[in-house]
XYZ file of C-alpha atoms in Angstrom:
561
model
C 53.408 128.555 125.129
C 54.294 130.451 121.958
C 58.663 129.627 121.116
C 58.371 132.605 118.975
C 62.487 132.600 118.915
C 62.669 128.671 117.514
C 64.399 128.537 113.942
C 62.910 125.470 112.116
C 65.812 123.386 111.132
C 65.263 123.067 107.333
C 66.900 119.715 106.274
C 66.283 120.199 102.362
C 67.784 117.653 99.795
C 69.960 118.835 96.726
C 68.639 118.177 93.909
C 70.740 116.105 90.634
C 68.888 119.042 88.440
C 69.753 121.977 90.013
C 73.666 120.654 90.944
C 73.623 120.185 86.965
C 72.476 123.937 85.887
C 75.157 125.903 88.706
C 77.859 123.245 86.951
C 77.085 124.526 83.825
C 76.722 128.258 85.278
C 79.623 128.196 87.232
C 81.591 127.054 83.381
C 79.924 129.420 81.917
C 81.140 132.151 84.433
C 84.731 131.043 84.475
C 84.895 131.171 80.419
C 83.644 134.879 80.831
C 86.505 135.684 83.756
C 89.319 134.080 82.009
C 88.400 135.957 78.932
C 86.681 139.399 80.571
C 89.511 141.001 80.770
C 89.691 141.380 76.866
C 87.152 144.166 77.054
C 90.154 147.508 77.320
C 93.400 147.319 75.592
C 96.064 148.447 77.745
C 97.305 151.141 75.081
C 94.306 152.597 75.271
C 94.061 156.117 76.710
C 90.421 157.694 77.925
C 89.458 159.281 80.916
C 88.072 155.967 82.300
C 91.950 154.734 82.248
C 93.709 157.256 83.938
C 91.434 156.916 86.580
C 91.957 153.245 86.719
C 94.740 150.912 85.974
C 94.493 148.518 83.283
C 96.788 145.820 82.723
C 95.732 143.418 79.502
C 92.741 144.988 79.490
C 91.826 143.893 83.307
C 91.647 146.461 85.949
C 94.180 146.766 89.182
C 93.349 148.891 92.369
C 95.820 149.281 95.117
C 94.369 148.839 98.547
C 95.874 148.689 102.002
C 97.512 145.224 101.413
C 98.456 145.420 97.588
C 97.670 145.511 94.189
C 94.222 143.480 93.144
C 93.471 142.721 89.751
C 89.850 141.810 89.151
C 88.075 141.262 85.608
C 86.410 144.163 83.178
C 82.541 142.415 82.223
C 79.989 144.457 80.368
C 81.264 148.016 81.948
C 81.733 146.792 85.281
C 85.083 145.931 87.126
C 84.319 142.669 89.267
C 87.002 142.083 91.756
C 85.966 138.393 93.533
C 87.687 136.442 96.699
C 89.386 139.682 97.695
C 90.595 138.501 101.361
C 89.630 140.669 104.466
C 91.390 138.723 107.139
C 93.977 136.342 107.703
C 92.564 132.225 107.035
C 91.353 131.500 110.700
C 92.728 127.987 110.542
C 95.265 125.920 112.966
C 95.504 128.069 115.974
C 93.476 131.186 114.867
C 90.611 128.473 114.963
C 88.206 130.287 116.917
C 89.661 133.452 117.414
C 88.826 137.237 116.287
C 89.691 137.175 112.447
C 92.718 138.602 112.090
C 94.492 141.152 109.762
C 95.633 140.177 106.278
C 99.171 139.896 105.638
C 100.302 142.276 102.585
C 101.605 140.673 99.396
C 104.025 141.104 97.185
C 103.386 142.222 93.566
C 99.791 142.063 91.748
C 97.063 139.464 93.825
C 94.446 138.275 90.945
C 90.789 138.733 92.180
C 88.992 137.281 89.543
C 87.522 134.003 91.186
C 85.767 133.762 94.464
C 87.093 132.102 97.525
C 86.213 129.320 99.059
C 83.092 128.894 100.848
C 82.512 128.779 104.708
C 82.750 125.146 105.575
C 79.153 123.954 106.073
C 77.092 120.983 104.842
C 74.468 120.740 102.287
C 71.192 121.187 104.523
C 69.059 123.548 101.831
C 67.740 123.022 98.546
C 68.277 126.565 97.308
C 71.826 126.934 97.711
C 74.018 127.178 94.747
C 77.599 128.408 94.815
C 79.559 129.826 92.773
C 83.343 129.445 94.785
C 85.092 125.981 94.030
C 84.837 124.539 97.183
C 84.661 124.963 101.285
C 87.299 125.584 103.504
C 88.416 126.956 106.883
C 90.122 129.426 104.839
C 86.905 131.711 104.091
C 87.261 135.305 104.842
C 86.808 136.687 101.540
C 84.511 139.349 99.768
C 83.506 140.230 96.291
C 83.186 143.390 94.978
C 81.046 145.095 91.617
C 81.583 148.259 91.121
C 80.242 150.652 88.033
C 82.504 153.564 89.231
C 84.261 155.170 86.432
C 87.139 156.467 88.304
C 88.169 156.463 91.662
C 86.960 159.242 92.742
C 83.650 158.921 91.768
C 82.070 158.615 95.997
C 79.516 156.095 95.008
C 77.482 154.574 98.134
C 78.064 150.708 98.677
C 76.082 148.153 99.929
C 77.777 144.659 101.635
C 75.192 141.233 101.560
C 75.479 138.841 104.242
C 74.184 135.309 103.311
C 71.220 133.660 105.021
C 71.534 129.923 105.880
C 70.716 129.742 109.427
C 74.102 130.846 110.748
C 75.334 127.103 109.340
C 75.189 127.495 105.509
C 75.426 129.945 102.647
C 78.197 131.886 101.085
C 78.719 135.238 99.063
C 79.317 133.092 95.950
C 75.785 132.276 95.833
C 74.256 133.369 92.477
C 71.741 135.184 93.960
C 73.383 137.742 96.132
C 75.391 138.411 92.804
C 75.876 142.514 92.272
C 75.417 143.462 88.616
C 72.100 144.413 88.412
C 72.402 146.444 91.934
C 75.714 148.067 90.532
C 74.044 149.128 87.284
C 71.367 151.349 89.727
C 74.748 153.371 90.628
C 75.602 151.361 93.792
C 79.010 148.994 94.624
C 77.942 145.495 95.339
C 79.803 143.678 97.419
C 78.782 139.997 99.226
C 81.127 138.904 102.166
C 81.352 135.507 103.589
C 81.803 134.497 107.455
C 82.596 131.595 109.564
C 79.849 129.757 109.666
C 78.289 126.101 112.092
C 80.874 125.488 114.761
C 83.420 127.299 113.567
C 81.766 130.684 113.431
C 79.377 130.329 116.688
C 80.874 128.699 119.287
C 81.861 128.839 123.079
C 84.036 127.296 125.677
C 85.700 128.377 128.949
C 89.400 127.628 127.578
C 88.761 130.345 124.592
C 87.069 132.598 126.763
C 90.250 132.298 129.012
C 92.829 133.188 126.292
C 90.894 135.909 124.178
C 91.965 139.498 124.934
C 88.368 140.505 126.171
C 87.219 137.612 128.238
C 84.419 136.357 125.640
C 83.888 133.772 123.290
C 81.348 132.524 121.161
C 80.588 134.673 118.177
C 83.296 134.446 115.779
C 80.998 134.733 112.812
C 79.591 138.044 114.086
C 83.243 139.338 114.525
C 84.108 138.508 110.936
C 81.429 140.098 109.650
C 82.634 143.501 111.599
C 85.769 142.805 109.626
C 84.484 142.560 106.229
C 82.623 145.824 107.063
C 85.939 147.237 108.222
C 87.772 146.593 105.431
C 85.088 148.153 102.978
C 85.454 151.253 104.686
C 89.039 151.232 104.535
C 89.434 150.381 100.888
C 86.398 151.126 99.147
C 87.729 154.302 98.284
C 90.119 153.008 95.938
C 87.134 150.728 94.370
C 85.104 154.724 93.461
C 83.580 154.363 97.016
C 82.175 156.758 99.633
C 83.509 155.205 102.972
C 80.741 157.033 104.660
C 78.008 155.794 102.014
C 78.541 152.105 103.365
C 74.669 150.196 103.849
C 74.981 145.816 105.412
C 71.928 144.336 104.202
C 71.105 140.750 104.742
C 68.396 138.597 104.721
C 67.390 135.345 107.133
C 69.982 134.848 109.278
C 72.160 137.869 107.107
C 69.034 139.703 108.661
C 69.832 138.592 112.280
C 73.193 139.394 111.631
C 72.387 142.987 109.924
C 70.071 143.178 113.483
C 73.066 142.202 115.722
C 75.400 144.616 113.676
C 73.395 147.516 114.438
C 73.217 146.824 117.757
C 76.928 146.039 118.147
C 79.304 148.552 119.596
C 82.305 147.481 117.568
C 80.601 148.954 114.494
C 80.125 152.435 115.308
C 80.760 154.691 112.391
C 81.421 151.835 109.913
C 78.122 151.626 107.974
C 75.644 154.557 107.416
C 72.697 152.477 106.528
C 70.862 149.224 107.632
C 68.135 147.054 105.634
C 66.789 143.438 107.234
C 65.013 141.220 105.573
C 63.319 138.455 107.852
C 65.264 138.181 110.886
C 66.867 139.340 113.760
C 68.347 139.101 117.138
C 65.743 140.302 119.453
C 63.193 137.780 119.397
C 63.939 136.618 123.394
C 66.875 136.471 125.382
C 69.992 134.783 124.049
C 72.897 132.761 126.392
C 75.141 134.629 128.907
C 78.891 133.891 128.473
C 79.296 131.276 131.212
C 75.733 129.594 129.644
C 77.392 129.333 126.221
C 80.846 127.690 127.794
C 79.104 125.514 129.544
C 77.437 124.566 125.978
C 80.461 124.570 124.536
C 81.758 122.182 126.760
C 79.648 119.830 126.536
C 79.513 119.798 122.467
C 83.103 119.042 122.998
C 82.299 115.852 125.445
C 79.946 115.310 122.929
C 82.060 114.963 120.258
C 84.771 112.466 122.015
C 86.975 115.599 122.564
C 88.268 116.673 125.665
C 90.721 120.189 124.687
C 90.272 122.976 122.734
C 94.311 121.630 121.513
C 92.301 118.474 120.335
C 89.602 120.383 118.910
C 91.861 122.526 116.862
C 93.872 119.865 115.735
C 90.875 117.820 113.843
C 90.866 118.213 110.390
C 88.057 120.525 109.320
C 85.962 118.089 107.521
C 85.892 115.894 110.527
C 84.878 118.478 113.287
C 82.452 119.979 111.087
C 80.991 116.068 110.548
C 81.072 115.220 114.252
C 79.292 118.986 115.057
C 76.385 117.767 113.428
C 75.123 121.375 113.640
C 71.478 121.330 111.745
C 69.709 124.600 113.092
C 70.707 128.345 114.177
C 73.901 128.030 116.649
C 74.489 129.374 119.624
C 75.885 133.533 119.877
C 75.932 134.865 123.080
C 76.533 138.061 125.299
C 79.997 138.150 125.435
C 80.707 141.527 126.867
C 82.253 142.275 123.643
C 80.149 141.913 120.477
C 77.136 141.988 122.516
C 77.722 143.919 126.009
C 74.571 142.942 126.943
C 71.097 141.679 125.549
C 70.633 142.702 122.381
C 67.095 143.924 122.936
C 68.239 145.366 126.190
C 70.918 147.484 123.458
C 67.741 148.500 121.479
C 65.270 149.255 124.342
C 68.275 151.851 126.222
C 68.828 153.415 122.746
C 72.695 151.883 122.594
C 72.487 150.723 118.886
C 74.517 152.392 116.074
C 71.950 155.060 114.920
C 71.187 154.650 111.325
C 67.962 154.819 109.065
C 66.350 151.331 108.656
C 64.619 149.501 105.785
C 63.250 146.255 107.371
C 60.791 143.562 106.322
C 59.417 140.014 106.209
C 57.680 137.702 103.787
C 54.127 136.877 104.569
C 54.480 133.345 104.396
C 57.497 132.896 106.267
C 56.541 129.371 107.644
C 53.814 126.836 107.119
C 51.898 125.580 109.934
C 52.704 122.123 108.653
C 55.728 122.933 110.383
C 54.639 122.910 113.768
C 51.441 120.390 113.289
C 54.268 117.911 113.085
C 51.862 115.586 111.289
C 48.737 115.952 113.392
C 45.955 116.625 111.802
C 44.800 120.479 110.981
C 42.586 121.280 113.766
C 41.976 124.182 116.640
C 42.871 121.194 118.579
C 46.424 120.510 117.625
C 47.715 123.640 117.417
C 49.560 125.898 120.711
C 45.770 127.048 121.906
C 46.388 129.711 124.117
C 43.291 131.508 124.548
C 44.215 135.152 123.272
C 46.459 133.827 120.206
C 43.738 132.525 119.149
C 41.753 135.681 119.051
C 44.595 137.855 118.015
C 45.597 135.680 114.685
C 41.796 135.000 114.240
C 41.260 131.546 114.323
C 37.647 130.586 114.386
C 37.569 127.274 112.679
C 39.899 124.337 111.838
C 39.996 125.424 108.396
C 41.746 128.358 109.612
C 44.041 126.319 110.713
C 45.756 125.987 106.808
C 45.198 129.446 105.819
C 45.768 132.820 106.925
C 45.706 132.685 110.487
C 48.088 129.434 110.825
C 50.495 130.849 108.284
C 50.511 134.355 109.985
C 51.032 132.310 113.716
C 53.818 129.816 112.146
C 55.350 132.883 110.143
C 55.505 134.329 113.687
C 56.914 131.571 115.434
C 59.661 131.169 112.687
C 61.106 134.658 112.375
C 58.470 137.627 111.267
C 57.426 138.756 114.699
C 61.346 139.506 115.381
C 61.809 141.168 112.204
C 58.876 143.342 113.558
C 60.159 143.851 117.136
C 63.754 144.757 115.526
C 62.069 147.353 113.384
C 59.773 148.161 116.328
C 62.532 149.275 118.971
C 64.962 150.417 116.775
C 62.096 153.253 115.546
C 61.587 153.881 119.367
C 64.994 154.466 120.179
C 66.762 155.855 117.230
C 65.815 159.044 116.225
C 65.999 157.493 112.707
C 63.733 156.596 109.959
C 62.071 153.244 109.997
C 60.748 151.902 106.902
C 58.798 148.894 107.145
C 57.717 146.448 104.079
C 55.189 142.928 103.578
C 56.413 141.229 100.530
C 53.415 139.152 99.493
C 54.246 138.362 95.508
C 54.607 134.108 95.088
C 57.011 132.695 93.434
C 56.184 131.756 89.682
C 55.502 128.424 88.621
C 58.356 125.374 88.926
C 59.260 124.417 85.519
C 61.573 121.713 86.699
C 60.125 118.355 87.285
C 60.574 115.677 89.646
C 60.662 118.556 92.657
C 58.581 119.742 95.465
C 59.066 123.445 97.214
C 61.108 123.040 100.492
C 60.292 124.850 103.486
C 63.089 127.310 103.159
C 61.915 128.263 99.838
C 63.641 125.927 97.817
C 63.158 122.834 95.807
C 63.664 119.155 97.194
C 63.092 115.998 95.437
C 59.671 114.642 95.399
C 58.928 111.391 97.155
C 56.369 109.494 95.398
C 55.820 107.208 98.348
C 55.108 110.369 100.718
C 51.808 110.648 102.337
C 50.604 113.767 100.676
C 50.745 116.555 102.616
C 47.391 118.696 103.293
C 47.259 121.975 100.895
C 47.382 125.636 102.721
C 44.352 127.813 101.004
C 46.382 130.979 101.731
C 49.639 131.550 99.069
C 52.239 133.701 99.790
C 55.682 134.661 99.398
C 57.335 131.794 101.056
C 60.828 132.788 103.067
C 63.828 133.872 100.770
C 61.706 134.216 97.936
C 62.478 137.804 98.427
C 66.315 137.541 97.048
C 66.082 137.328 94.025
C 63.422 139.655 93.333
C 65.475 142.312 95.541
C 68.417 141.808 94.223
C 67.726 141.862 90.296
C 68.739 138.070 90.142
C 65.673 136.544 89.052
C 67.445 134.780 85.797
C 69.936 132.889 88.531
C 67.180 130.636 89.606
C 66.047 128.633 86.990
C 63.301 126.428 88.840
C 60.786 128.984 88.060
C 59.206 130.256 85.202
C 59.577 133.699 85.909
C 56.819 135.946 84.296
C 56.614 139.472 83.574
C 55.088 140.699 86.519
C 57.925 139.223 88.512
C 60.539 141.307 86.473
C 57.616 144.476 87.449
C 57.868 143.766 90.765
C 61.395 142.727 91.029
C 62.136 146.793 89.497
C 60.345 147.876 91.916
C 62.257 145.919 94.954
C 65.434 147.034 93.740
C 64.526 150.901 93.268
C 63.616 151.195 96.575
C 66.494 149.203 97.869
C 69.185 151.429 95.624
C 67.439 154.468 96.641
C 67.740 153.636 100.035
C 71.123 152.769 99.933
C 71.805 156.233 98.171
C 69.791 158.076 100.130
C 68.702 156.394 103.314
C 65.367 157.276 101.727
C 63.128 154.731 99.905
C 61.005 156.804 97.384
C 62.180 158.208 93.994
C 60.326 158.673 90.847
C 57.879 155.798 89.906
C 57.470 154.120 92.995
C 54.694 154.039 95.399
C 54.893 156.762 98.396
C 56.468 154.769 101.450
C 56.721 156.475 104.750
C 58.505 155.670 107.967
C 56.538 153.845 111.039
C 58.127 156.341 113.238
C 55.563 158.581 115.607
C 52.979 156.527 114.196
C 49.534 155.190 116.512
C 49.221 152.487 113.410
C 52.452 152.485 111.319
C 52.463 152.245 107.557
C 54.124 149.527 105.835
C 54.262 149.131 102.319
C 52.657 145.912 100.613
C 55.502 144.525 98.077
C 53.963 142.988 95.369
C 52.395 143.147 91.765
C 49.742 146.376 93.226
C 52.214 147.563 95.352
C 50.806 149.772 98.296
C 51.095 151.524 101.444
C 48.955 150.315 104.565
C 48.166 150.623 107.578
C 46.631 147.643 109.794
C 45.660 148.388 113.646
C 45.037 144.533 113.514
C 48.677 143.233 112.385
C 50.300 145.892 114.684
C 48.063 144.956 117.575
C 48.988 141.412 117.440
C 52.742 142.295 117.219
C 52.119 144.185 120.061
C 50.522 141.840 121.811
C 53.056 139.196 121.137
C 55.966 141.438 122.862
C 54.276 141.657 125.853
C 53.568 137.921 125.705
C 56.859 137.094 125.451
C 58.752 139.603 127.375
């Protein structure tokens, strides 16, 4: 049968090159913070300083906790590892993230914190922060405001990284070019792995609510909280607030929205290949008794001993390689989360959502058998619905569409699906189709994650797909406006074409909770539809509708429900 919830664990290698190039970025972006700053002479007097205070040329906003003083680059005030809850180390290990203590006197914001403590399982994954830590709970913030008072709409980025890796520091998720379309950028880590997802009966015990489990989740409401407390002070609209995320910051964008804890704290939702719905996910007392035996596992036999392991060591011992565990906890998630979307429960916002179409290869789940009708999960009606008819279909469309499916893009579409059902909200719905451009670094292969590993010369060489697509994350930095952060590809000019295009319709979105504007290609929501629209992303971008990919979809819900 069809596991159309599995996440593929990606185990991709870091490559020597790539470590190299974010060194010398991550230089290059600490000469421009120590000197940004330079850009405004205190003395000087204009309307953009009495708005704003300058001190040595770098400006200081005062938010609930303090005084932060973040870095002036190119016209935009960058404010980085601004913290939005107390460390959750020593005892607040695995609690509810906490508030943040006030300071005293001016805080500097002008580096990012550290990252959420994870491994190094993808190839794509370049940070900007100095190193991981327990102590994680910070967010970044690019704003082009020009005074306080200015209302501009804001958007927040959680990370994708299967729940177990990624950070806000990554280059990628980096704000300028969003901020420069007239929108506040801001990225926001989370507890991440074991110490942001997971369960046992002696923290279900002593938590305030009787739940346990999704600790990531719950600093992720925080981060959102804070924004719409302080963005005000940053030339924010607190009710102008859109989460967007993609991968497992899609799941968590789909989780958000279905969450009671956020209502009224974000206006706005977009999801980019991912979410929460897919199947049915562990009941409390199914995730403690998971919890407790990860614990056995581990040679630990307390949450006291548990606590008191150094980070490093408990995060080594985890051995956490794929999507952990959340869980209804009667809290976060009162119930199932597609349960919250079928009863019409979830906060009620407009929606952009989407998916790659080559989210997965079917090399994935051949598990090195050979490509044949044979070897693949043959139920009968799949087979008809994704249109197999011969083994070479096996390689192209069909197998990519079915292991796309599998992966992650049949949630994305059940997410956007039931939230259009229930909402009373527009649903916008996109295909992002454009590949990558060439590698120009040698000595690498593409990863299944969409990122680079190093090639093995001794590898048996793996079979080649006939169908080319845009393989899952490709979609960041095209959608973000951070193309020139990933130097493995020799990005053309159509990619900059259709990377303008990504990012208009995400800022007008954002602004508007409406996708079109000027320029762009007429997009219009699935909802009331028979065969909803969805708009192809890509070098001819276009608005279609197929009976065929919305049957199959279809057809897959009941299938798995």
């Amino acid at each position: 049968m069809l596991n159309i919830a599995i996440f593929v664990s990606l185990n991709n290698l870091a490559i020597q090159d790539m470590k190299a190039l974010t060194g010398i970025a991550s230089f290059v972006l600490a000469a421009m913070m120590i000197g940004a700053c330079g850009e405004k002479n205190s003395s000087q007097k204009t309307a953009e300083s009495e708005s704003f205070v300058f001190h040595d040329g770098c400006p200081q906003v005062v938010v609930a906790q303090g005084t932060l003083e973040g870095t002036l680059e190119s016209g935009l005030k960058i404010f980085r590892g601004i913290p939005f809850g107390a460390p959750p180390v020593g005892d607040l290990r695995w609690k509810a993230p906490q508030p943040v203590q006030p300071w005293e006197g001016v805080r500097e914001a002008k580096k990012f914190g550290d990252d959420p403590m994870q491994g190094n399982p993808f190839g794509d994954m370049n940070f900007y922060a100095e190193k991981k830590s327990e102590d994680c709970l910070y967010l970044n913030i690019w704003t082009p405001a020009k005074s306080a008072s200015d209302g501009l709409p804001s958007v927040i980025y959680f990370n994708g990284g299967g729940l177990y890796a990624g950070s806000g520091s990554e280059p990628r998720y980096a704000g300028e070019s969003m901020a420069r379309h007239g929108v506040i950028s801001i990225t926001a880590n989370y507890r991440e792995g074991i110490f942001g997802y997971f369960a046992h009966p002696e923290l279900t015990a002593e938590s305030s609510y009787g739940g346990s489990g999704n600790w990531g989740f719950l600093d992720q409401v925080a981060a959102i909280q804070w924004v719409h407390d302080n963005i005000a002070a940053f030339g924010g609209d607190p009710n102008q607030i859109t989460i967007v995320g993609e991968s497992a910051g899609s799941m968590s964008v789909s989780a958000l929205v279905a969450s009671p804890l956020t209502k009224g704290l974000f206006a706005r939702a977009m999801a980019s290949s991912g979410s929460v719905t897919a199947g049915t996910i562990p009941t409390q007392e199914e995730a403690d008794a998971m919890g407790v035996a990860k614990l056995s596992e581990m040679g630990l036999n307390s949450i006291a001993e548990a606590r008191a392991m150094p980070a490093e060591e408990l995060l080594e011992k985890s051995n956490i390689n794929g999507v952990p565990t959340y869980n209804v906890d009667n809290y976060f998630f009162p119930k199932q989360p597609s349960a919250i979307f079928e009863a019409g429960e979830q906060q009620k916002v407009p929606l952009l959502v989407g998916r790659n179409s080559q989210e997965m290869s079917p090399l994935a789940f051949l598990r090195g058998q050979e490509a044949t009708l044979e070897n693949i999960n043959n139920v009968e009606k799949a087979m008809e619905m994704y249109g197999f008819k011969t083994d070479a279909d096996v390689l192209g469309k069909p197998g990519v569409d079915l292991a796309s499916d599998m992966f992650i893009a049949y949630s994305t579409w059940k997410f956007g699906y039931l939230h259009a059902m229930t909402s009373g909200q527009p649903v916008y719905r996109y295909y992002y189709s454009k590949p990558r451009a060439r590698m120009v670094m040698e000595g690498v292969v593409a990863a299944l994650a969409g990122g680079v590993q190093k090639a093995d010369d001794n590898a048996p060489k793996a079979p080649v797909l006939s169908f080319e697509g845009a393989v899952h994350s490709a979609d960041i930095e095209y959608a973000m406006g951070t193309l020139p952060t990933n130097r493995v590809y020799d990005w053309q000019p159509e990619d900059y074409a259709v990377s303008a295009q990504f990012i208009a319709y995400y800022a007008n979105f954002i602004k508007t909770g409406n996708p079109n504007g000027l320029g762009l290609v007429d997009w219009h929501p699935i909802n009331g539809m028979d065969v909803p629209p969805m708009l192809i992303l890509d070098v001819d971008c276009k608005e279609v509708c197929d009976a065929d990919f919305e049957a199959r979809n279809k057809w897959l819900m009941g299938f798995m429900h």
